[in-house]
Tab-separated table of C-alpha atoms in Angstrom:
chain	number	residue	atom	x	y	z
A	300	MET	CA	-4.666	-3.202	-7.434
A	301	LYS	CA	-4.144	-4.322	-10.988
A	302	VAL	CA	-4.776	-2.244	-14.063
A	303	PHE	CA	-5.317	-4.613	-16.956
A	304	LEU	CA	-4.166	-3.122	-20.240
A	305	GLN	CA	-4.086	-6.015	-22.668
A	306	GLY	CA	-2.206	-5.625	-25.919
A	307	LYS	CA	-2.236	-7.602	-29.140
A	308	GLY	CA	-0.978	-11.089	-28.650
A	309	GLN	CA	-0.211	-10.555	-25.002
A	310	GLY	CA	-1.909	-10.204	-21.662
A	311	LEU	CA	-0.299	-7.142	-20.200
A	312	ALA	CA	-1.189	-6.664	-16.544
A	313	TRP	CA	0.270	-3.464	-15.171
A	314	THR	CA	0.606	-4.329	-11.516
A	315	LEU	CA	1.330	-1.192	-9.522
A	316	PRO	CA	2.790	-1.300	-6.044
A	317	PHE	CA	-0.274	0.576	-4.820
A	318	LEU	CA	-1.911	-2.888	-4.593
A	319	LEU	CA	-1.001	-2.925	-0.909
A	320	VAL	CA	-1.553	0.701	0.064
A	321	TRP	CA	-2.470	0.407	3.701
A	322	GLY	CA	-5.662	1.993	4.890
A	323	GLY	CA	-7.892	1.966	7.901
A	324	THR	CA	-7.143	1.323	11.528
A	325	ALA	CA	-6.742	-2.093	13.053
A	326	GLY	CA	-9.755	-3.229	15.037
A	327	ALA	CA	-9.672	-4.074	18.719
A	328	GLN	CA	-9.297	-7.797	18.028
A	329	ASP	CA	-6.225	-7.059	15.890
A	330	SER	CA	-4.438	-4.855	18.411
A	331	THR	CA	-2.684	-7.726	20.151
A	332	LEU	CA	-1.395	-9.040	16.837
A	333	LEU	CA	0.036	-5.649	15.966
A	334	GLN	CA	1.461	-4.889	19.394
A	335	GLY	CA	5.094	-4.003	18.894
A	336	ALA	CA	5.117	-5.120	15.245
A	337	ASN	CA	5.001	-1.638	13.755
A	338	ARG	CA	7.608	-0.032	15.971
A	339	PRO	CA	10.933	1.007	14.416
A	340	SER	CA	14.035	-0.648	15.790
A	341	VAL	CA	15.521	1.034	18.845
A	342	ALA	CA	19.272	1.393	19.263
A	343	ARG	CA	20.630	-0.934	21.906
A	344	PRO	CA	24.224	-0.431	23.095
A	345	ALA	CA	26.335	-3.486	22.379
A	346	SER	CA	28.384	-5.065	25.106
A	347	ALA	CA	32.055	-4.114	24.969
A	348	SER	CA	33.050	-7.770	25.293
A	349	GLN	CA	30.328	-9.230	23.073
A	350	PRO	CA	29.455	-6.925	20.149
A	351	GLU	CA	26.016	-7.476	18.699
A	352	PRO	CA	26.423	-9.444	15.445
A	353	MET	CA	25.214	-7.829	12.221
A	354	VAL	CA	22.316	-9.716	10.649
A	355	LEU	CA	21.268	-8.367	7.266
A	356	PRO	CA	17.511	-8.321	6.628
A	357	ASP	CA	15.318	-10.406	4.401
A	358	PRO	CA	13.125	-8.477	1.898
A	359	VAL	CA	10.066	-8.371	4.172
A	360	ARG	CA	11.919	-7.129	7.236
A	361	PHE	CA	13.816	-4.596	5.135
A	362	GLY	CA	10.691	-3.239	3.437
A	363	HIS	CA	8.740	-3.007	6.664
A	364	ALA	CA	11.507	-1.039	8.386
A	365	MET	CA	12.024	1.308	5.430
A	366	GLU	CA	8.307	2.048	5.100
A	367	LEU	CA	8.323	2.965	8.783
A	368	GLY	CA	11.195	5.354	8.030
A	369	ASP	CA	13.633	3.596	10.365
A	370	MET	CA	16.751	5.665	9.596
A	371	PHE	CA	18.805	4.100	12.393
A	372	GLN	CA	18.258	0.600	11.087
A	373	ALA	CA	18.808	1.661	7.462
A	374	ARG	CA	22.149	3.271	8.308
A	375	ARG	CA	23.190	0.287	10.417
A	376	TRP	CA	22.410	-2.176	7.628
A	377	LEU	CA	24.161	-0.088	4.988
A	378	GLU	CA	27.254	0.312	7.146
A	379	GLY	CA	27.139	-3.422	7.822
A	380	GLY	CA	27.390	-4.267	4.136
A	381	LEU	CA	23.834	-4.195	2.803
A	382	ASP	CA	23.717	-3.639	-0.965
A	383	PRO	CA	22.215	-0.133	-1.458
A	384	GLU	CA	20.182	-1.605	-4.334
A	385	PHE	CA	18.746	-4.399	-2.157
A	386	GLU	CA	15.008	-4.659	-2.842
A	387	ALA	CA	12.169	-5.157	-0.412
A	388	ASP	CA	9.331	-7.584	-1.021
A	389	ARG	CA	7.385	-4.727	-2.592
A	390	ILE	CA	8.042	-1.255	-4.040
A	391	GLY	CA	11.804	-1.673	-4.518
A	392	THR	CA	15.039	-0.344	-3.030
A	393	GLY	CA	15.385	1.840	0.035
A	394	LEU	CA	15.665	4.902	-2.193
A	395	MET	CA	12.521	3.865	-4.063
A	396	ILE	CA	10.630	3.357	-0.811
A	397	GLY	CA	11.754	6.833	0.215
A	398	ALA	CA	10.363	8.210	-3.058
A	399	TRP	CA	7.086	6.316	-2.563
A	400	SER	CA	6.640	7.690	0.950
A	401	GLY	CA	8.140	11.144	0.360
A	402	ASN	CA	11.000	10.461	2.788
A	403	ILE	CA	13.805	12.580	1.325
A	404	PRO	CA	16.312	11.903	4.166
A	405	LEU	CA	15.942	8.174	3.465
A	406	MET	CA	16.561	8.796	-0.236
A	407	GLU	CA	19.643	10.873	0.582
A	408	LEU	CA	20.989	8.139	2.856
A	409	PHE	CA	20.767	5.433	0.199
A	410	LEU	CA	22.153	7.735	-2.491
A	411	ALA	CA	25.151	8.527	-0.262
A	412	HIS	CA	25.838	4.799	0.098
A	413	GLY	CA	25.763	4.092	-3.638
A	414	GLY	CA	22.076	3.809	-4.465
A	415	THR	CA	20.931	5.085	-7.867
A	416	VAL	CA	17.871	7.084	-8.884
A	417	GLU	CA	17.404	5.076	-12.095
A	418	HIS	CA	17.282	1.607	-10.525
A	419	ARG	CA	14.292	-0.372	-11.822
A	420	ASN	CA	12.231	-2.757	-9.752
A	421	SER	CA	10.826	-6.047	-11.042
A	422	LEU	CA	8.019	-4.146	-12.797
A	423	GLY	CA	10.411	-1.832	-14.599
A	424	GLU	CA	9.494	1.149	-12.434
A	425	THR	CA	11.909	3.801	-11.216
A	426	ALA	CA	11.768	5.947	-8.097
A	427	LEU	CA	10.401	8.860	-10.147
A	428	LEU	CA	7.394	6.836	-11.298
A	429	LEU	CA	6.598	5.788	-7.742
A	430	ALA	CA	6.890	9.331	-6.386
A	431	ALA	CA	4.641	10.615	-9.193
A	432	TRP	CA	2.014	7.948	-8.498
A	433	LYS	CA	1.890	8.843	-4.809
A	434	GLY	CA	1.842	12.599	-5.472
A	435	GLN	CA	5.094	13.151	-3.574
A	436	ILE	CA	5.959	16.494	-5.176
A	437	GLY	CA	9.025	17.035	-2.967
A	438	ALA	CA	10.428	13.632	-3.876
A	439	VAL	CA	9.687	14.211	-7.570
A	440	SER	CA	11.600	17.503	-7.482
A	441	TRP	CA	14.508	15.917	-5.560
A	442	LEU	CA	14.776	13.048	-8.023
A	443	LEU	CA	14.762	15.359	-11.039
A	444	ASP	CA	17.457	17.476	-9.393
A	445	HIS	CA	19.537	14.328	-8.880
A	446	GLY	CA	19.395	13.161	-12.476
A	447	ALA	CA	16.207	11.117	-12.777
A	448	ALA	CA	15.079	10.899	-16.418
A	449	VAL	CA	11.720	12.586	-16.925
A	450	ASN	CA	11.209	10.781	-20.256
A	451	ARG	CA	11.717	7.172	-21.282
A	452	PRO	CA	11.724	5.608	-24.750
A	453	ASN	CA	8.244	5.165	-26.232
A	454	GLY	CA	6.739	1.895	-25.163
A	455	GLN	CA	7.577	2.379	-21.490
A	456	TRP	CA	5.533	3.804	-18.645
A	457	THR	CA	6.578	7.309	-17.651
A	458	ALA	CA	6.127	9.399	-14.536
A	459	LEU	CA	3.572	11.451	-16.488
A	460	HIS	CA	1.445	8.336	-17.069
A	461	TYR	CA	1.542	7.553	-13.358
A	462	GLY	CA	0.900	11.111	-12.197
A	463	ALA	CA	-2.006	11.618	-14.611
A	464	PHE	CA	-3.574	8.260	-13.736
A	465	ALA	CA	-3.516	9.206	-10.052
A	466	GLY	CA	-4.823	12.724	-10.721
A	467	HIS	CA	-1.854	14.688	-9.334
A	468	GLN	CA	-1.898	17.910	-11.357
A	469	GLU	CA	0.944	19.573	-9.435
A	470	VAL	CA	3.187	16.612	-10.183
A	471	VAL	CA	2.146	16.579	-13.842
A	472	ASP	CA	2.867	20.300	-14.202
A	473	LEU	CA	6.319	19.896	-12.657
A	474	LEU	CA	7.147	17.008	-14.984
A	475	LEU	CA	5.969	19.000	-18.002
A	476	ALA	CA	8.004	22.011	-16.878
A	477	ARG	CA	11.063	19.746	-16.745
A	478	GLY	CA	10.549	18.509	-20.300
A	479	GLY	CA	8.116	15.625	-19.914
A	480	ASP	CA	6.565	14.331	-23.151
A	481	ILE	CA	2.832	14.922	-22.836
A	482	ASN	CA	2.131	12.427	-25.638
A	483	ALA	CA	4.396	9.647	-24.356
A	484	ARG	CA	3.151	6.146	-25.161
A	485	SER	CA	2.887	3.207	-22.775
A	486	PRO	CA	3.814	-0.426	-23.606
A	487	ASN	CA	0.457	-0.899	-25.343
A	488	GLY	CA	0.455	2.561	-26.923
A	489	SER	CA	-1.806	4.349	-24.433
A	490	SER	CA	-1.217	8.059	-23.934
A	491	VAL	CA	-0.932	10.169	-20.798
A	492	LEU	CA	-4.366	11.645	-21.590
A	493	MET	CA	-5.860	8.164	-21.837
A	494	MET	CA	-4.595	7.329	-18.364
A	495	ALA	CA	-6.323	10.412	-16.935
A	496	VAL	CA	-9.524	9.424	-18.746
A	497	TYR	CA	-9.318	5.809	-17.570
A	498	ASP	CA	-9.902	6.747	-13.948
A	499	GLY	CA	-12.316	9.592	-14.697
A	500	HIS	CA	-10.066	12.543	-13.819
A	501	GLU	CA	-12.025	15.140	-15.775
A	502	ALA	CA	-10.092	18.193	-14.557
A	503	MET	CA	-6.796	16.453	-15.294
A	504	ALA	CA	-7.914	15.431	-18.789
A	505	LYS	CA	-9.024	18.970	-19.631
A	506	HIS	CA	-5.765	20.345	-18.249
A	507	LEU	CA	-3.732	17.961	-20.399
A	508	LEU	CA	-5.699	19.019	-23.480
A	509	GLU	CA	-4.981	22.656	-22.665
A	510	ARG	CA	-1.289	21.779	-22.345
A	511	GLY	CA	-1.237	20.175	-25.792
A	512	ALA	CA	-2.167	16.513	-25.332
A	513	ASP	CA	-3.273	14.862	-28.582
A	514	PRO	CA	-6.777	13.378	-28.161
A	515	LYS	CA	-6.423	11.402	-31.413
A	516	VAL	CA	-3.697	9.078	-30.103
A	517	ARG	CA	-4.811	5.446	-30.228
A	518	ASN	CA	-3.331	2.388	-28.612
A	519	GLU	CA	-2.683	-0.935	-30.294
A	520	TRP	CA	-6.333	-1.983	-29.904
A	521	GLY	CA	-7.416	1.123	-31.837
A	522	ASP	CA	-8.885	2.838	-28.766
A	523	GLY	CA	-8.279	6.464	-27.857
A	524	ALA	CA	-9.255	8.774	-25.020
A	525	LEU	CA	-12.842	9.143	-26.286
A	526	GLU	CA	-13.402	5.408	-26.574
A	527	TRP	CA	-12.121	4.860	-23.051
A	528	ALA	CA	-14.309	7.632	-21.658
A	529	VAL	CA	-17.405	5.974	-23.129
A	530	LYS	CA	-16.304	2.452	-22.214
A	531	PHE	CA	-15.888	3.398	-18.565
A	532	ASP	CA	-19.065	5.517	-18.470
A	533	HIS	CA	-17.339	8.886	-18.061
A	534	MET	CA	-19.863	10.556	-20.367
A	535	THR	CA	-19.301	14.135	-19.239
A	536	LEU	CA	-15.617	13.643	-19.861
A	537	ALA	CA	-16.313	12.023	-23.239
A	538	ARG	CA	-18.200	15.107	-24.387
A	539	ALA	CA	-15.436	17.387	-23.127
A	540	ILE	CA	-12.756	15.742	-25.274
A	541	SER	CA	-14.740	15.313	-28.494
A	542	SER	CA	-16.962	17.072	-30.994
A	543	PRO	CA	-20.736	16.367	-30.911
A	544	GLU	CA	-20.380	14.230	-34.038
A	545	GLU	CA	-17.507	12.198	-32.606
A	546	PHE	CA	-19.354	11.694	-29.343
A	547	ALA	CA	-22.540	10.528	-31.087
A	548	ALA	CA	-20.658	8.082	-33.310
A	549	VAL	CA	-18.872	6.446	-30.401
A	550	ALA	CA	-21.784	6.485	-27.937
A	551	ASN	CA	-24.073	4.742	-30.443
A	552	ARG	CA	-21.793	1.748	-30.826
A	553	PRO	CA	-23.239	-1.459	-29.291
A	554	ARG	CA	-22.125	-2.133	-25.756
A	555	SER	CA	-20.842	-5.504	-26.894
A	556	ASP	CA	-18.163	-3.703	-28.927
A	557	TRP	CA	-16.379	-2.598	-25.786
A	558	GLY	CA	-15.826	-5.919	-24.062
A	559	LEU	CA	-15.415	-6.163	-20.308
A	560	ALA	CA	-14.651	-2.797	-18.710
A	561	ARG	CA	-12.026	-3.916	-16.215
A	562	ARG	CA	-11.488	-1.267	-13.593
A	563	SER	CA	-8.913	-0.527	-10.950
A	564	GLU	CA	-10.188	-1.327	-7.484
A	565	GLN	CA	-8.477	-0.903	-4.157
A	566	ALA	CA	-8.626	-3.892	-1.874
A	567	PRO	CA	-11.420	-3.678	0.739
A	568	ALA	CA	-10.353	-1.984	3.969
A	569	GLU	CA	-10.757	-5.196	5.987
A	570	LEU	CA	-8.429	-7.117	3.684
A	571	GLU	CA	-5.908	-4.260	3.596
A	572	ARG	CA	-5.812	-4.218	7.392
A	573	LEU	CA	-5.244	-7.970	7.597
A	574	LEU	CA	-2.450	-7.792	5.023
A	575	GLN	CA	-0.866	-4.971	7.010
A	576	ILE	CA	-0.972	-7.044	10.179
A	577	ARG	CA	0.485	-10.098	8.445
A	578	ARG	CA	3.387	-8.192	6.967
A	579	ALA	CA	4.227	-6.545	10.291
A	580	MET	CA	4.121	-9.922	12.034
A	581	GLN	CA	6.251	-11.586	9.364
A	582	ALA	CA	8.847	-8.813	9.595
A	583	LYS	CA	9.166	-9.487	13.333
A	584	GLY	CA	9.367	-13.250	12.896
A	585	TYR	CA	5.963	-14.023	14.429
A	586	ASN	CA	3.862	-17.050	13.470
A	587	VAL	CA	1.427	-15.977	10.715
A	588	GLU	CA	-0.699	-19.128	10.494
A	589	ARG	CA	-3.634	-17.591	12.354
A	590	ILE	CA	-3.682	-14.372	10.338
A	591	ASP	CA	-3.347	-16.355	7.091
A	592	GLY	CA	-6.606	-18.103	7.927
A	593	ARG	CA	-8.347	-14.781	8.422
A	594	ILE	CA	-6.955	-13.430	5.150
A	595	ALA	CA	-8.158	-16.507	3.266
A	596	ALA	CA	-11.643	-16.110	4.741
A	597	ALA	CA	-11.746	-12.413	3.826
A	598	ARG	CA	-10.633	-13.113	0.269
A	599	ALA	CA	-13.285	-15.805	-0.125
A	600	LYS	CA	-15.962	-13.429	1.146
A	601	TYR	CA	-15.035	-10.640	-1.250
A	602	ALA	CA	-14.691	-13.083	-4.152
A	603	ARG	CA	-18.319	-14.130	-3.592
A	604	ILE	CA	-19.430	-10.509	-3.499
A	605	SER	CA	-17.527	-9.772	-6.703
A	606	SER	CA	-19.009	-12.757	-8.531
A	607	GLN	CA	-22.511	-11.531	-7.690
A	608	ALA	CA	-21.911	-8.088	-9.188
A	609	LEU	CA	-24.261	-7.233	-12.036
A	610	PRO	CA	-22.894	-6.478	-15.505
A	611	PRO	CA	-23.007	-2.878	-16.744
A	612	SER	CA	-26.247	-1.759	-18.351
A	613	ALA	CA	-26.438	-1.519	-22.123
A	614	MET	CA	-26.462	2.126	-23.178
A	615	ALA	CA	-27.296	3.988	-26.387
A	616	LEU	CA	-27.402	7.662	-27.360
A	617	GLU	CA	-30.804	9.175	-28.180
A	618	ILE	CA	-30.813	12.461	-30.150
A	619	SER	CA	-33.995	14.575	-30.300
A	620	ALA	CA	-34.761	17.648	-32.426
A	621	LYS	CA	-37.764	19.861	-33.238
A	622	ARG	CA	-39.061	19.917	-36.805
A	623	ALA	CA	-39.401	23.690	-36.722
A	624	ASN	CA	-35.798	24.091	-35.630
A	625	PRO	CA	-33.685	21.004	-36.451
A	626	LYS	CA	-30.568	22.607	-34.998
A	627	ASP	CA	-32.182	22.738	-31.556
A	628	GLN	CA	-31.144	19.272	-30.401
A	629	SER	CA	-30.817	17.446	-27.123
A	630	THR	CA	-29.145	14.133	-26.398
A	631	ARG	CA	-29.519	11.597	-23.635
A	632	LEU	CA	-28.155	8.185	-22.837
A	633	VAL	CA	-30.750	5.410	-22.780
A	634	GLY	CA	-30.093	2.099	-21.066
A	635	GLN	CA	-31.799	-0.880	-19.477
A	636	ASP	CA	-31.578	-1.588	-15.769
A	637	SER	CA	-30.132	-5.074	-15.436
A	638	ARG	CA	-32.195	-5.740	-12.296
A	639	SER	CA	-35.665	-4.660	-13.374
A	640	GLY	CA	-35.375	-4.631	-17.158
A	641	ARG	CA	-36.869	-1.127	-17.160
A	642	THR	CA	-35.523	1.561	-19.426
A	643	LYS	CA	-33.604	4.316	-17.706
A	644	LYS	CA	-32.560	7.617	-19.223
A	645	ALA	CA	-29.924	10.172	-18.362
A	646	LYS	CA	-29.942	13.573	-20.034
A	647	THR	CA	-26.513	14.655	-21.211
A	648	THR	CA	-27.115	17.984	-22.961
A	649	PRO	CA	-29.633	20.821	-22.641
């Protein structure tokens, strides 16, 4: 998944490791491809006369084994000279993969061999950010206890941004209790509250407001939490974080003002499953030509579906009042169905 947060003069694409979160169960036709590929390594006694040579892993093999929680293989590699900050093809180091998956023993193992809690992957993320994104409350607590920084200088993503975006209130509360800055700003100036609003986490957004989040914070485009709520059609949430006057002013802006509302989308289950199979096969050294063909076909299919998607309907705010009692008002959103051209209305207040 990619979350596109473009700033002035730059195209900032925040690419989170959750792009390849695996979901679903392999179908019957995939079972032979997966057979044996997802099994952790099993200890085999070496011959007394011919010790088994140590072969350090490549990033794919390393990542696959660590995500499976293969403690035996991790210890063997580390004792055989593997750099404790060696990074997998995704997520990061062994300690970071442990944080991502909530595997505290794996984190402890890499820490004991010289790994650090503040190591940054190629995206600038730390283990604490990854644990917060995945809602791994135990890993978040462990990392904080072992010196992970809850705050980062303004202009960097924080664990609070990640936790709020994913809707993990327990994680957010723990981070706040440990001194997290509720109004921390991202690389493009977006706030923690804005990240909760972006994905429509109404309860999270209200909770952040109760905890002191500033709804007036604006990013470098000039957008704030209210603008994002309207842009992404979270109208109930927009009303909750604004006054009636603020809501009316923003909701009445032309749809063309907002530009393309680019949303986070998880890869379709079929494509996720195929990517899972490919990675498991690659980690075991199997030929991936056949599965690559299936992945290409799946991507082409979903690209066609995506290109046929209709644009969002144009919406405006209609306010009605009675002459006898002007204060008795109601509002509703009025839009045009892009398929039929007919007007459609959605009441927003009594």
